[in-house]
mmCIF file of C-alpha atoms and ligand atoms in Angstrom:
data_model
loop_
_atom_site.group_PDB
_atom_site.id
_atom_site.type_symbol
_atom_site.label_atom_id
_atom_site.label_comp_id
_atom_site.label_asym_id
_atom_site.label_seq_id
_atom_site.Cartn_x
_atom_site.Cartn_y
_atom_site.Cartn_z
ATOM 1 C CA MET A 1 -8.024 17.826 30.488
ATOM 2 C CA LYS A 2 -10.920 19.773 28.329
ATOM 3 C CA LEU A 3 -11.617 16.617 25.374
ATOM 4 C CA PHE A 4 -10.956 16.031 22.214
ATOM 5 C CA ASN A 5 -11.314 13.101 18.591
ATOM 6 C CA LEU A 6 -9.551 14.021 16.145
ATOM 7 C CA HIS A 7 -9.615 10.154 15.102
ATOM 8 C CA THR A 8 -14.021 9.316 14.590
ATOM 9 C CA HIS A 9 -15.228 6.904 11.361
ATOM 10 C CA THR A 10 -18.794 7.617 10.767
ATOM 11 C CA LEU A 11 -21.139 6.148 7.844
ATOM 12 C CA TYR A 12 -19.222 7.097 5.118
ATOM 13 C CA SER A 13 -16.683 4.309 6.048
ATOM 14 C CA ASP A 14 -16.560 1.352 8.541
ATOM 15 C CA GLY A 15 -18.449 3.682 11.994
ATOM 16 C CA LYS A 16 -21.964 3.085 13.099
ATOM 17 C CA ALA A 17 -23.278 6.689 12.847
ATOM 18 C CA LYS A 18 -24.479 9.750 10.823
ATOM 19 C CA PRO A 19 -21.500 12.712 11.831
ATOM 20 C CA GLU A 20 -24.055 15.143 13.218
ATOM 21 C CA ASP A 21 -24.668 12.511 15.340
ATOM 22 C CA PHE A 22 -21.360 12.152 17.180
ATOM 23 C CA VAL A 23 -21.018 16.097 16.895
ATOM 24 C CA LYS A 24 -24.451 16.186 19.215
ATOM 25 C CA GLU A 25 -22.366 14.061 21.703
ATOM 26 C CA ALA A 26 -19.407 15.931 21.803
ATOM 27 C CA ILE A 27 -20.783 18.803 22.334
ATOM 28 C CA ARG A 28 -23.289 17.081 25.306
ATOM 29 C CA GLN A 29 -19.423 15.298 26.599
ATOM 30 C CA ASN A 30 -18.279 19.013 26.233
ATOM 31 C CA PHE A 31 -15.478 18.321 23.792
ATOM 32 C CA ASP A 32 -14.378 21.804 22.393
ATOM 33 C CA VAL A 33 -12.697 20.120 19.074
ATOM 34 C CA LEU A 34 -14.107 17.492 16.859
ATOM 35 C CA GLY A 35 -12.119 15.730 13.769
ATOM 36 C CA PHE A 36 -14.046 13.875 11.065
ATOM 37 C CA SER A 37 -11.163 11.094 9.528
ATOM 38 C CA GLU A 38 -12.770 8.831 7.970
ATOM 39 C CA HIS A 39 -10.730 5.673 5.669
ATOM 40 C CA ALA A 40 -9.379 7.209 2.920
ATOM 41 C CA PRO A 41 -10.777 5.471 -0.540
ATOM 42 C CA VAL A 42 -9.053 2.042 -1.678
ATOM 43 C CA PRO A 43 -9.110 0.860 -4.716
ATOM 44 C CA MET A 44 -10.547 -2.520 -3.536
ATOM 45 C CA GLU A 45 -13.642 -4.957 -2.796
ATOM 46 C CA ASN A 46 -13.973 -3.522 0.458
ATOM 47 C CA GLY A 47 -15.998 -3.224 3.564
ATOM 48 C CA PHE A 48 -14.368 -0.177 5.816
ATOM 49 C CA ALA A 49 -13.931 2.951 3.403
ATOM 50 C CA ILE A 50 -15.361 5.495 2.055
ATOM 51 C CA GLU A 51 -16.196 5.399 -1.576
ATOM 52 C CA GLU A 52 -14.193 7.954 -4.221
ATOM 53 C CA LYS A 53 -17.381 8.774 -5.411
ATOM 54 C CA GLN A 54 -18.775 9.974 -1.707
ATOM 55 C CA LEU A 55 -16.305 11.947 -1.686
ATOM 56 C CA GLY A 56 -18.016 15.520 -2.140
ATOM 57 C CA ASP A 57 -21.004 15.001 0.191
ATOM 58 C CA TYR A 58 -18.490 14.236 3.121
ATOM 59 C CA SER A 59 -16.813 17.622 2.569
ATOM 60 C CA ARG A 60 -20.000 19.105 2.437
ATOM 61 C CA GLU A 61 -21.272 17.330 4.875
ATOM 62 C CA ILE A 62 -18.682 17.735 7.449
ATOM 63 C CA ALA A 63 -18.900 21.488 6.004
ATOM 64 C CA GLN A 64 -21.716 22.458 6.716
ATOM 65 C CA LEU A 65 -21.632 20.922 10.484
ATOM 66 C CA LYS A 66 -18.892 23.044 10.515
ATOM 67 C CA GLU A 67 -20.436 25.888 10.512
ATOM 68 C CA LYS A 68 -23.974 25.413 12.198
ATOM 69 C CA TYR A 69 -21.693 24.198 15.410
ATOM 70 C CA ARG A 70 -19.001 26.912 14.882
ATOM 71 C CA GLU A 71 -21.094 28.366 18.255
ATOM 72 C CA SER A 72 -19.952 25.567 20.140
ATOM 73 C CA ILE A 73 -16.919 23.364 18.547
ATOM 74 C CA GLU A 74 -14.249 23.685 16.082
ATOM 75 C CA ILE A 75 -14.727 20.794 13.150
ATOM 76 C CA TYR A 76 -11.913 19.349 10.940
ATOM 77 C CA THR A 77 -11.950 17.295 8.653
ATOM 78 C CA SER A 78 -9.712 14.502 7.640
ATOM 79 C CA PHE A 79 -8.821 10.931 6.882
ATOM 80 C CA GLU A 80 -7.354 7.568 7.964
ATOM 81 C CA PHE A 81 -4.786 7.820 5.104
ATOM 82 C CA ASP A 82 -4.358 3.745 4.871
ATOM 83 C CA TYR A 83 -0.865 2.990 2.720
ATOM 84 C CA ILE A 84 -0.174 -0.694 0.413
ATOM 85 C CA PRO A 85 2.757 0.264 -1.872
ATOM 86 C CA GLY A 86 1.976 0.265 -5.282
ATOM 87 C CA ILE A 87 -1.520 -0.204 -4.582
ATOM 88 C CA THR A 88 -3.160 3.154 -3.113
ATOM 89 C CA GLN A 89 -3.324 6.596 -3.919
ATOM 90 C CA ASP A 90 -0.374 9.159 -3.213
ATOM 91 C CA PHE A 91 -2.591 10.883 0.252
ATOM 92 C CA SER A 92 -2.282 14.085 -1.352
ATOM 93 C CA VAL A 93 -4.276 13.446 -4.435
ATOM 94 C CA TYR A 94 -7.384 12.246 -1.697
ATOM 95 C CA ALA A 95 -6.020 15.295 0.652
ATOM 96 C CA SER A 96 -6.949 18.274 -1.514
ATOM 97 C CA GLN A 97 -9.092 16.794 -3.341
ATOM 98 C CA CYS A 98 -11.404 16.877 0.189
ATOM 99 C CA HIS A 99 -9.877 19.680 1.610
ATOM 100 C CA ILE A 100 -9.198 17.696 4.753
ATOM 101 C CA ASP A 101 -7.026 20.060 7.532
ATOM 102 C CA TYR A 102 -4.676 16.765 8.688
ATOM 103 C CA ALA A 103 -4.170 13.512 8.104
ATOM 104 C CA ILE A 104 -3.953 10.327 10.132
ATOM 105 C CA GLY A 105 -1.580 7.453 7.828
ATOM 106 C CA SER A 106 -2.028 3.927 9.495
ATOM 107 C CA VAL A 107 -1.019 0.378 8.186
ATOM 108 C CA HIS A 108 -4.448 -1.647 8.387
ATOM 109 C CA LEU A 109 -2.951 -4.266 5.231
ATOM 110 C CA VAL A 110 0.133 -5.930 4.640
ATOM 111 C CA LYS A 111 1.784 -6.999 1.960
ATOM 112 C CA ASN A 112 4.837 -9.393 0.918
ATOM 113 C CA GLY A 113 7.069 -7.664 -1.895
ATOM 114 C CA SER A 114 5.810 -7.955 -4.637
ATOM 115 C CA GLY A 115 3.124 -11.398 -3.542
ATOM 116 C CA ASN A 116 -2.071 -10.492 -4.328
ATOM 117 C CA HIS A 117 -1.610 -11.697 -0.828
ATOM 118 C CA LEU A 118 -2.746 -8.674 1.666
ATOM 119 C CA TRP A 119 -2.229 -9.781 5.283
ATOM 120 C CA PHE A 120 -4.989 -7.360 7.616
ATOM 121 C CA ILE A 121 -3.995 -7.344 10.278
ATOM 122 C CA ASP A 122 -6.936 -5.541 11.949
ATOM 123 C CA GLY A 123 -11.083 -6.570 12.665
ATOM 124 C CA PRO A 124 -12.497 -8.226 15.015
ATOM 125 C CA ARG A 125 -11.963 -11.558 14.587
ATOM 126 C CA VAL A 126 -8.475 -13.060 15.112
ATOM 127 C CA GLU A 127 -8.708 -15.781 12.401
ATOM 128 C CA THR A 128 -8.149 -13.301 9.914
ATOM 129 C CA TYR A 129 -5.490 -12.486 11.794
ATOM 130 C CA ASP A 130 -4.583 -15.918 11.917
ATOM 131 C CA ALA A 131 -5.065 -16.895 8.056
ATOM 132 C CA GLY A 132 -3.488 -13.491 6.805
ATOM 133 C CA LEU A 133 -0.504 -14.561 8.346
ATOM 134 C CA LYS A 134 -0.088 -18.089 6.844
ATOM 135 C CA ASN A 135 -1.624 -17.259 3.567
ATOM 136 C CA THR A 136 0.572 -13.496 2.706
ATOM 137 C CA PHE A 137 3.856 -15.162 4.725
ATOM 138 C CA GLY A 138 3.210 -18.613 4.898
ATOM 139 C CA GLY A 139 3.243 -18.117 8.753
ATOM 140 C CA ASN A 140 6.637 -16.803 9.104
ATOM 141 C CA ILE A 141 6.181 -13.544 12.138
ATOM 142 C CA LYS A 142 8.820 -12.514 12.040
ATOM 143 C CA LYS A 143 8.884 -11.570 7.760
ATOM 144 C CA ALA A 144 5.358 -11.109 8.046
ATOM 145 C CA VAL A 145 5.939 -8.005 11.267
ATOM 146 C CA LYS A 146 9.026 -6.577 9.884
ATOM 147 C CA ALA A 147 6.551 -5.593 6.457
ATOM 148 C CA TYR A 148 4.494 -3.943 8.310
ATOM 149 C CA TYR A 149 7.138 -2.327 10.326
ATOM 150 C CA GLN A 150 8.884 -0.925 6.678
ATOM 151 C CA GLN A 151 5.554 -0.579 5.127
ATOM 152 C CA ILE A 152 5.473 2.061 8.397
ATOM 153 C CA ASN A 153 8.442 3.342 7.796
ATOM 154 C CA GLU A 154 7.988 3.619 3.694
ATOM 155 C CA MET A 155 4.691 5.264 4.407
ATOM 156 C CA ILE A 156 6.519 8.339 6.810
ATOM 157 C CA ASN A 157 9.557 8.479 4.032
ATOM 158 C CA THR A 158 7.023 8.808 1.322
ATOM 159 C CA GLN A 159 3.300 10.240 2.482
ATOM 160 C CA ASP A 160 2.435 13.730 4.285
ATOM 161 C CA PHE A 161 0.637 13.484 7.312
ATOM 162 C CA GLN A 162 0.851 14.372 10.772
ATOM 163 C CA ILE A 163 -0.534 11.394 12.706
ATOM 164 C CA ILE A 164 0.779 8.314 13.224
ATOM 165 C CA GLY A 165 -2.249 5.479 13.964
ATOM 166 C CA HIS A 166 -2.247 3.301 16.146
ATOM 167 C CA LEU A 167 1.546 2.127 16.341
ATOM 168 C CA ASP A 168 1.580 -1.420 16.973
ATOM 169 C CA LYS A 169 -0.943 -2.698 16.098
ATOM 170 C CA ILE A 170 0.685 -5.551 14.911
ATOM 171 C CA LYS A 171 0.467 -6.906 18.082
ATOM 172 C CA MET A 172 -3.433 -7.031 18.778
ATOM 173 C CA HIS A 173 -4.222 -10.296 17.360
ATOM 174 C CA ASN A 174 -0.757 -12.127 18.808
ATOM 175 C CA LYS A 175 -1.370 -12.411 22.372
ATOM 176 C CA GLY A 176 2.038 -13.141 22.718
ATOM 177 C CA ARG A 177 0.750 -16.799 20.537
ATOM 178 C CA TYR A 178 4.131 -15.965 17.929
ATOM 179 C CA PHE A 179 5.786 -13.025 19.195
ATOM 180 C CA GLU A 180 6.582 -11.066 22.045
ATOM 181 C CA THR A 181 7.328 -7.680 22.073
ATOM 182 C CA GLY A 182 10.712 -7.326 24.558
ATOM 183 C CA GLU A 183 12.358 -10.029 21.421
ATOM 184 C CA PRO A 184 15.508 -8.122 20.607
ATOM 185 C CA TRP A 185 14.351 -8.754 16.635
ATOM 186 C CA TYR A 186 11.076 -6.813 17.804
ATOM 187 C CA GLN A 187 12.581 -3.926 19.268
ATOM 188 C CA ASP A 188 14.978 -3.762 16.806
ATOM 189 C CA LEU A 189 12.225 -2.809 13.945
ATOM 190 C CA LEU A 190 9.822 -0.875 16.741
ATOM 191 C CA ASN A 191 13.680 1.790 17.738
ATOM 192 C CA GLU A 192 13.874 2.186 13.736
ATOM 193 C CA SER A 193 10.138 2.987 13.214
ATOM 194 C CA LEU A 194 10.875 5.525 16.368
ATOM 195 C CA ALA A 195 13.592 6.822 15.431
ATOM 196 C CA LEU A 196 12.107 8.104 11.905
ATOM 197 C CA ILE A 197 8.812 9.244 13.692
ATOM 198 C CA ARG A 198 11.592 11.212 15.755
ATOM 199 C CA GLU A 199 13.079 12.740 13.043
ATOM 200 C CA LYS A 200 9.646 13.953 10.942
ATOM 201 C CA ASN A 201 8.251 15.445 13.603
ATOM 202 C CA ILE A 202 4.789 12.643 13.181
ATOM 203 C CA ILE A 203 2.250 12.966 16.254
ATOM 204 C CA VAL A 204 2.210 9.059 17.900
ATOM 205 C CA GLU A 205 -1.663 8.403 18.779
ATOM 206 C CA VAL A 206 -2.453 7.851 22.186
ATOM 207 C CA ASN A 207 -5.436 5.249 20.447
ATOM 208 C CA THR A 208 -8.139 3.415 23.196
ATOM 209 C CA ARG A 209 -10.383 1.569 20.933
ATOM 210 C CA GLY A 210 -8.217 -2.229 21.673
ATOM 211 C CA ILE A 211 -9.631 -2.318 24.818
ATOM 212 C CA TYR A 212 -12.424 -0.752 25.382
ATOM 213 C CA LYS A 213 -13.169 -3.075 21.992
ATOM 214 C CA ARG A 214 -11.531 -5.482 24.460
ATOM 215 C CA ARG A 215 -8.949 -7.048 21.298
ATOM 216 C CA SER A 216 -6.144 -5.876 23.305
ATOM 217 C CA ASP A 217 -4.943 -5.503 26.686
ATOM 218 C CA SER A 218 -2.931 -2.211 25.596
ATOM 219 C CA LEU A 219 -2.608 0.494 24.590
ATOM 220 C CA PHE A 220 -1.941 1.587 20.828
ATOM 221 C CA PRO A 221 1.047 2.307 22.008
ATOM 222 C CA GLY A 222 1.594 -0.007 25.179
ATOM 223 C CA ILE A 223 3.215 1.865 28.024
ATOM 224 C CA ASP A 224 6.424 0.239 27.180
ATOM 225 C CA VAL A 225 7.129 1.833 23.928
ATOM 226 C CA LEU A 226 5.032 5.370 24.847
ATOM 227 C CA GLU A 227 8.260 5.258 27.745
ATOM 228 C CA LYS A 228 10.055 5.253 24.594
ATOM 229 C CA ILE A 229 8.053 7.977 22.719
ATOM 230 C CA ARG A 230 8.538 10.135 26.500
ATOM 231 C CA GLU A 231 11.708 9.379 26.564
ATOM 232 C CA MET A 232 12.640 10.598 22.734
ATOM 233 C CA LYS A 233 10.235 13.354 23.049
ATOM 234 C CA ILE A 234 8.036 12.491 20.619
ATOM 235 C CA PRO A 235 4.891 14.082 20.414
ATOM 236 C CA ILE A 236 1.800 12.459 21.458
ATOM 237 C CA THR A 237 -2.568 12.576 20.671
ATOM 238 C CA ILE A 238 -4.721 10.857 22.402
ATOM 239 C CA SER A 239 -7.765 9.372 20.588
ATOM 240 C CA SER A 240 -10.747 6.462 20.868
ATOM 241 C CA ASP A 241 -11.170 5.792 17.018
ATOM 242 C CA ALA A 242 -14.528 6.084 17.314
ATOM 243 C CA HIS A 243 -16.942 3.868 15.777
ATOM 244 C CA LYS A 244 -20.528 5.266 17.850
ATOM 245 C CA PRO A 245 -20.917 8.307 19.472
ATOM 246 C CA ALA A 246 -20.848 6.643 22.632
ATOM 247 C CA ASP A 247 -17.792 6.059 22.224
ATOM 248 C CA LEU A 248 -16.042 9.237 21.344
ATOM 249 C CA SER A 249 -13.950 9.143 25.052
ATOM 250 C CA ALA A 250 -13.937 5.479 26.113
ATOM 251 C CA TYR A 251 -11.247 4.555 28.044
ATOM 252 C CA PHE A 252 -10.242 8.682 28.054
ATOM 253 C CA ALA A 253 -9.715 9.093 31.658
ATOM 254 C CA GLU A 254 -7.974 6.071 32.179
ATOM 255 C CA THR A 255 -5.095 6.751 29.629
ATOM 256 C CA ILE A 256 -4.768 10.106 30.747
ATOM 257 C CA LYS A 257 -4.190 8.796 34.420
ATOM 258 C CA ILE A 258 -1.069 6.618 32.766
ATOM 259 C CA LEU A 259 0.317 9.530 30.145
ATOM 260 C CA LYS A 260 0.304 11.347 33.807
ATOM 261 C CA ASN A 261 2.003 8.459 35.626
ATOM 262 C CA LEU A 262 4.495 8.090 32.501
ATOM 263 C CA GLY A 263 5.649 11.830 32.688
ATOM 264 C CA PHE A 264 3.562 13.064 30.248
ATOM 265 C CA GLN A 265 1.753 16.601 30.721
ATOM 266 C CA SER A 266 1.068 17.678 27.572
ATOM 267 C CA VAL A 267 -0.657 16.322 24.072
ATOM 268 C CA LYS A 268 -1.219 17.694 21.237
ATOM 269 C CA CYS A 269 -4.287 18.908 19.506
ATOM 270 C CA PHE A 270 -5.617 21.123 16.657
ATOM 271 C CA ARG A 271 -7.129 23.816 17.426
ATOM 272 C CA LYS A 272 -7.817 27.148 15.150
ATOM 273 C CA ASP A 273 -6.008 25.286 11.702
ATOM 274 C CA GLN A 274 -2.839 24.658 13.914
ATOM 275 C CA TRP A 275 -1.109 22.512 15.728
ATOM 276 C CA THR A 276 -1.156 23.049 19.786
ATOM 277 C CA GLU A 277 0.227 21.770 22.843
ATOM 278 C CA ARG A 278 -2.462 21.151 25.665
ATOM 279 C CA ALA A 279 -1.682 20.122 29.076
ATOM 280 C CA LEU A 280 -3.180 16.951 30.596
HETATM 281 ZN ZN1 ZN B 1 -6.848 2.510 11.531
HETATM 282 ZN ZN1 ZN B 2 -9.667 4.003 12.383
#
C-alpha cells in the first residue's frame, strides 16, 4: 500500500519538528499524502495545543509547503480538535478560520458534569491518569469511563468532523488495573459509541502511537474493537499520530498485516480533496 498519514503534530502544537521536516521525510518514505493536524486551541493554560495567535502562520506555512512540494506529495491542513462540553469552541470556528481540509475529533480531557477538574487520560505518565481519576471522579472508574464515552458521543452528535482519533485511548494507562475491556458495562459503552459512529459515517482512526511509544500493548482501537468495526462495516484509516518525522509510518507495516488478517481490505485516504478507498 502506498503510505500516507493524516494525523501529525509539529512545533506549532506539541510536535518536535518543523512542518517542512515532516514533508521531506514523507517524500523520502514515498508517501503520496500528508496531513498536518495540530491540536486546535483550547481556552486554558496547556502545553500541547497551538495558540490562537499562531493560527495565521500555521495556515500560511502549510499552504506554502503544499505549493512548494506539489509535484512530489499532496499536503493537507487539519486540526485534531478536543471536545470538552461547555469549554471548547465549536469545531467550525477554527475550521473555517484556517480553511482546513478535514477534521479529527478526540477526547483527551474528561469532564465530570459541572465540576472544574478535568481528567487528562493521555500523556506519558500513568501517575497523571491515576491522580486525575481520583481528583475528578473520586476514583470511580465506571463513572469516569462512562463520562469519557459520553463525551465522545456528544462530540459525534454536536460537532462536524470526519475522523475519530484513538477511540479507546482511555484503556492506555489502565493496563488492566481498574477494569478489563471485556467487562459487560465497558462493552456496552463501546457498542453504544460504535453504533453512533456507524450512524454518522465517521471514520475510525487506527492509531499506532501507543505501541511504538511503548505506552500501550495494543492499537487504538484494540483488536477486539477492530473486529466489531469490521463486522459493522465502519470505515477506518491508519495513522501514527506522529510528533516527529521519524514516527511518520511507525508500526504501519505490522498494522497493515493485522488489519488484513482481520479481514479489512481497504482504508480511507484523503486524496485530491476527497475521501477515497485505498486497498491495503
Ligand atoms: Zn490525540
Ligand atoms: Zn494527535
